[in-house]
mmCIF file of N, CA and C in Angstrom:
data_model
loop_
_atom_site.group_PDB
_atom_site.id
_atom_site.type_symbol
_atom_site.label_atom_id
_atom_site.label_comp_id
_atom_site.label_asym_id
_atom_site.label_seq_id
_atom_site.Cartn_x
_atom_site.Cartn_y
_atom_site.Cartn_z
ATOM 1 N N TYR A 22 -71.990 -3.125 -5.466
ATOM 2 C CA TYR A 22 -71.720 -2.307 -6.636
ATOM 3 C C TYR A 22 -72.501 -2.820 -7.833
ATOM 4 N N LEU A 23 -72.768 -1.920 -8.763
ATOM 5 C CA LEU A 23 -73.248 -2.286 -10.086
ATOM 6 C C LEU A 23 -72.165 -1.887 -11.069
ATOM 7 N N TRP A 24 -71.946 -2.718 -12.042
ATOM 8 C CA TRP A 24 -70.969 -2.454 -13.092
ATOM 9 C C TRP A 24 -71.751 -2.233 -14.373
ATOM 10 N N ILE A 25 -71.489 -1.113 -15.046
ATOM 11 C CA ILE A 25 -72.307 -0.709 -16.188
ATOM 12 C C ILE A 25 -71.422 -0.319 -17.369
ATOM 13 N N LYS A 26 -71.854 -0.728 -18.569
ATOM 14 C CA LYS A 26 -71.264 -0.209 -19.797
ATOM 15 C C LYS A 26 -72.312 0.692 -20.417
ATOM 16 N N VAL A 27 -71.889 1.876 -20.879
ATOM 17 C CA VAL A 27 -72.814 2.845 -21.456
ATOM 18 C C VAL A 27 -72.464 3.121 -22.913
ATOM 19 N N THR A 28 -73.407 3.765 -23.602
ATOM 20 C CA THR A 28 -73.169 4.148 -24.993
ATOM 21 C C THR A 28 -72.101 5.231 -25.071
ATOM 22 N N ASP A 29 -71.440 5.286 -26.196
ATOM 23 C CA ASP A 29 -70.341 6.236 -26.409
ATOM 24 C C ASP A 29 -70.879 7.547 -27.006
ATOM 25 N N ASP A 30 -71.764 8.199 -26.257
ATOM 26 C CA ASP A 30 -72.302 9.490 -26.661
ATOM 27 C C ASP A 30 -72.624 10.298 -25.414
ATOM 28 N N GLU A 31 -73.147 11.490 -25.602
ATOM 29 C CA GLU A 31 -73.395 12.342 -24.440
ATOM 30 C C GLU A 31 -74.522 11.835 -23.550
ATOM 31 N N LEU A 32 -75.387 10.964 -24.054
ATOM 32 C CA LEU A 32 -76.507 10.450 -23.264
ATOM 33 C C LEU A 32 -76.090 9.325 -22.320
ATOM 34 N N GLU A 33 -75.070 8.575 -22.696
ATOM 35 C CA GLU A 33 -74.550 7.461 -21.890
ATOM 36 C C GLU A 33 -75.650 6.497 -21.424
ATOM 37 N N TYR A 34 -76.438 6.029 -22.375
ATOM 38 C CA TYR A 34 -77.460 5.034 -22.047
ATOM 39 C C TYR A 34 -76.800 3.724 -21.642
ATOM 40 N N PRO A 35 -77.362 3.020 -20.666
ATOM 41 C CA PRO A 35 -76.814 1.713 -20.275
ATOM 42 C C PRO A 35 -76.933 0.696 -21.409
ATOM 43 N N VAL A 36 -75.847 0.005 -21.672
ATOM 44 C CA VAL A 36 -75.817 -1.053 -22.668
ATOM 45 C C VAL A 36 -75.877 -2.414 -21.968
ATOM 46 N N ALA A 37 -75.157 -2.521 -20.849
ATOM 47 C CA ALA A 37 -75.112 -3.760 -20.071
ATOM 48 C C ALA A 37 -74.921 -3.408 -18.601
ATOM 49 N N ILE A 38 -75.587 -4.167 -17.742
ATOM 50 C CA ILE A 38 -75.502 -3.957 -16.298
ATOM 51 C C ILE A 38 -75.256 -5.304 -15.640
ATOM 52 N N ALA A 39 -74.305 -5.342 -14.697
ATOM 53 C CA ALA A 39 -73.969 -6.598 -14.028
ATOM 54 C C ALA A 39 -73.629 -6.337 -12.562
ATOM 55 N N ASP A 40 -73.619 -7.401 -11.780
ATOM 56 C CA ASP A 40 -73.289 -7.315 -10.354
ATOM 57 C C ASP A 40 -71.790 -7.330 -10.087
ATOM 58 N N SER A 41 -70.999 -7.676 -11.093
ATOM 59 C CA SER A 41 -69.547 -7.725 -10.906
ATOM 60 C C SER A 41 -68.861 -7.387 -12.229
ATOM 61 N N ALA A 42 -67.608 -6.968 -12.108
ATOM 62 C CA ALA A 42 -66.824 -6.688 -13.312
ATOM 63 C C ALA A 42 -66.647 -7.963 -14.134
ATOM 64 N N ARG A 43 -66.470 -9.082 -13.452
ATOM 65 C CA ARG A 43 -66.289 -10.365 -14.148
ATOM 66 C C ARG A 43 -67.528 -10.711 -14.977
ATOM 67 N N GLU A 44 -68.701 -10.515 -14.378
ATOM 68 C CA GLU A 44 -69.944 -10.820 -15.094
ATOM 69 C C GLU A 44 -70.127 -9.878 -16.278
ATOM 70 N N LEU A 45 -69.838 -8.599 -16.091
ATOM 71 C CA LEU A 45 -69.953 -7.635 -17.189
ATOM 72 C C LEU A 45 -68.985 -7.986 -18.315
ATOM 73 N N ALA A 46 -67.777 -8.338 -17.960
ATOM 74 C CA ALA A 46 -66.780 -8.732 -18.960
ATOM 75 C C ALA A 46 -67.251 -9.947 -19.755
ATOM 76 N N ARG A 47 -67.802 -10.923 -19.051
ATOM 77 C CA ARG A 47 -68.301 -12.123 -19.721
ATOM 78 C C ARG A 47 -69.438 -11.768 -20.683
ATOM 79 N N MET A 48 -70.334 -10.895 -20.251
ATOM 80 C CA MET A 48 -71.460 -10.485 -21.096
ATOM 81 C C MET A 48 -70.988 -9.795 -22.374
ATOM 82 N N LEU A 49 -69.905 -9.035 -22.254
ATOM 83 C CA LEU A 49 -69.431 -8.226 -23.376
ATOM 84 C C LEU A 49 -68.327 -8.889 -24.197
ATOM 85 N N GLY A 50 -67.806 -10.003 -23.697
ATOM 86 C CA GLY A 50 -66.746 -10.694 -24.420
ATOM 87 C C GLY A 50 -65.413 -9.974 -24.337
ATOM 88 N N VAL A 51 -65.167 -9.303 -23.211
ATOM 89 C CA VAL A 51 -63.891 -8.623 -22.985
ATOM 90 C C VAL A 51 -63.281 -9.161 -21.702
ATOM 91 N N SER A 52 -62.046 -8.799 -21.427
ATOM 92 C CA SER A 52 -61.417 -9.252 -20.193
ATOM 93 C C SER A 52 -61.838 -8.355 -19.029
ATOM 94 N N THR A 53 -61.853 -8.930 -17.847
ATOM 95 C CA THR A 53 -62.148 -8.157 -16.640
ATOM 96 C C THR A 53 -61.126 -7.045 -16.483
ATOM 97 N N ASN A 54 -59.881 -7.344 -16.796
ATOM 98 C CA ASN A 54 -58.818 -6.359 -16.681
ATOM 99 C C ASN A 54 -59.055 -5.149 -17.578
ATOM 100 N N SER A 55 -59.647 -5.346 -18.731
ATOM 101 C CA SER A 55 -59.898 -4.210 -19.622
ATOM 102 C C SER A 55 -60.914 -3.245 -19.011
ATOM 103 N N ILE A 56 -61.859 -3.768 -18.246
ATOM 104 C CA ILE A 56 -62.836 -2.911 -17.566
ATOM 105 C C ILE A 56 -62.161 -2.131 -16.448
ATOM 106 N N TYR A 57 -61.398 -2.844 -15.610
ATOM 107 C CA TYR A 57 -60.666 -2.171 -14.532
ATOM 108 C C TYR A 57 -59.726 -1.103 -15.091
ATOM 109 N N SER A 58 -59.039 -1.424 -16.162
ATOM 110 C CA SER A 58 -58.075 -0.513 -16.768
ATOM 111 C C SER A 58 -58.764 0.737 -17.315
ATOM 112 N N ALA A 59 -59.891 0.567 -17.990
ATOM 113 C CA ALA A 59 -60.615 1.705 -18.557
ATOM 114 C C ALA A 59 -61.074 2.661 -17.458
ATOM 115 N N ILE A 60 -61.578 2.102 -16.361
ATOM 116 C CA ILE A 60 -62.036 2.936 -15.248
ATOM 117 C C ILE A 60 -60.856 3.659 -14.605
ATOM 118 N N SER A 61 -59.776 2.938 -14.374
ATOM 119 C CA SER A 61 -58.598 3.526 -13.748
ATOM 120 C C SER A 61 -58.004 4.647 -14.596
ATOM 121 N N LYS A 62 -57.875 4.413 -15.888
ATOM 122 C CA LYS A 62 -57.309 5.423 -16.785
ATOM 123 C C LYS A 62 -58.193 6.664 -16.848
ATOM 124 N N SER A 63 -59.511 6.476 -16.862
ATOM 125 C CA SER A 63 -60.396 7.639 -16.942
ATOM 126 C C SER A 63 -60.314 8.475 -15.675
ATOM 127 N N ARG A 64 -60.164 7.823 -14.531
ATOM 128 C CA ARG A 64 -60.036 8.564 -13.271
ATOM 129 C C ARG A 64 -58.733 9.357 -13.234
ATOM 130 N N SER A 65 -57.644 8.737 -13.652
ATOM 131 C CA SER A 65 -56.350 9.419 -13.579
ATOM 132 C C SER A 65 -56.219 10.524 -14.615
ATOM 133 N N ARG A 66 -56.862 10.356 -15.755
ATOM 134 C CA ARG A 66 -56.765 11.362 -16.823
ATOM 135 C C ARG A 66 -57.902 12.387 -16.770
ATOM 136 N N GLY A 67 -58.926 12.079 -15.995
ATOM 137 C CA GLY A 67 -60.058 12.992 -15.880
ATOM 138 C C GLY A 67 -60.970 13.013 -17.090
ATOM 139 N N ASN A 68 -60.971 11.937 -17.854
ATOM 140 C CA ASN A 68 -61.863 11.888 -19.017
ATOM 141 C C ASN A 68 -62.948 10.824 -18.806
ATOM 142 N N SER A 69 -63.850 10.702 -19.757
ATOM 143 C CA SER A 69 -64.969 9.771 -19.613
ATOM 144 C C SER A 69 -64.573 8.362 -20.043
ATOM 145 N N THR A 70 -65.388 7.420 -19.637
ATOM 146 C CA THR A 70 -65.178 6.022 -19.992
ATOM 147 C C THR A 70 -66.518 5.372 -20.286
ATOM 148 N N LEU A 71 -66.477 4.262 -20.980
ATOM 149 C CA LEU A 71 -67.702 3.519 -21.265
ATOM 150 C C LEU A 71 -68.128 2.648 -20.090
ATOM 151 N N PHE A 72 -67.251 2.470 -19.115
ATOM 152 C CA PHE A 72 -67.526 1.594 -17.976
ATOM 153 C C PHE A 72 -67.644 2.397 -16.693
ATOM 154 N N HIS A 73 -68.609 2.027 -15.865
ATOM 155 C CA HIS A 73 -68.815 2.705 -14.589
ATOM 156 C C HIS A 73 -69.047 1.680 -13.490
ATOM 157 N N LYS A 74 -68.491 1.978 -12.322
ATOM 158 C CA LYS A 74 -68.699 1.177 -11.116
ATOM 159 C C LYS A 74 -69.533 2.041 -10.176
ATOM 160 N N ILE A 75 -70.751 1.603 -9.912
ATOM 161 C CA ILE A 75 -71.695 2.391 -9.132
ATOM 162 C C ILE A 75 -71.878 1.764 -7.761
ATOM 163 N N GLU A 76 -71.623 2.544 -6.721
ATOM 164 C CA GLU A 76 -71.824 2.058 -5.360
ATOM 165 C C GLU A 76 -73.290 2.213 -4.994
ATOM 166 N N LEU A 77 -73.849 1.163 -4.419
ATOM 167 C CA LEU A 77 -75.247 1.175 -4.013
ATOM 168 C C LEU A 77 -75.354 1.385 -2.508
ATOM 169 N N ASP A 78 -76.338 2.167 -2.096
ATOM 170 C CA ASP A 78 -76.651 2.289 -0.680
ATOM 171 C C ASP A 78 -77.434 1.064 -0.250
ATOM 172 N N GLU A 79 -77.467 0.794 1.043
ATOM 173 C CA GLU A 79 -78.222 -0.362 1.548
ATOM 174 C C GLU A 79 -79.673 -0.299 1.123
ATOM 175 N N GLU A 80 -80.251 0.895 1.094
ATOM 176 C CA GLU A 80 -81.655 1.021 0.720
ATOM 177 C C GLU A 80 -81.886 0.736 -0.756
ATOM 178 N N ASP A 81 -80.826 0.795 -1.585
ATOM 179 C CA ASP A 81 -80.937 0.498 -3.001
ATOM 180 C C ASP A 81 -80.918 -0.997 -3.294
ATOM 181 N N VAL A 82 -80.489 -1.798 -2.334
ATOM 182 C CA VAL A 82 -80.316 -3.229 -2.542
ATOM 183 C C VAL A 82 -81.570 -3.963 -2.111
ATOM 184 N N ASP A 83 -82.103 -4.794 -3.010
ATOM 185 C CA ASP A 83 -83.265 -5.611 -2.719
ATOM 186 C C ASP A 83 -82.804 -6.845 -1.966
ATOM 187 N N ASP A 84 -83.235 -6.975 -0.721
ATOM 188 C CA ASP A 84 -82.805 -8.122 0.090
ATOM 189 C C ASP A 84 -83.686 -9.346 -0.105
ATOM 190 N N GLY A 85 -84.673 -9.256 -1.000
ATOM 191 C CA GLY A 85 -85.547 -10.394 -1.283
ATOM 192 C C GLY A 85 -86.726 -10.514 -0.344
ATOM 193 N N LYS A 86 -86.792 -9.685 0.666
ATOM 194 C CA LYS A 86 -87.903 -9.714 1.609
ATOM 195 C C LYS A 86 -89.050 -8.876 1.062
ATOM 196 N N THR A 87 -90.240 -9.311 1.309
ATOM 197 C CA THR A 87 -91.407 -8.561 0.866
ATOM 198 C C THR A 87 -92.132 -7.989 2.072
ATOM 199 N N GLY A 88 -92.855 -6.910 1.845
ATOM 200 C CA GLY A 88 -93.676 -6.328 2.918
ATOM 201 C C GLY A 88 -93.027 -5.378 3.723
#
């Protein structure tokens, strides 16, 4: 997964991107729980959030191999 915080406008530009919610929280100076809570509340209420959890396909992941 990628964890992303976006701008609070219709464009939703990425502000921060991390490999885990914990890392994103540390980067932003917020608790990990606040990220989980924001995502959960937006899903249940059907509204937007500043935080997104993006699932990556295997082909999207760089395994470090070249060629």
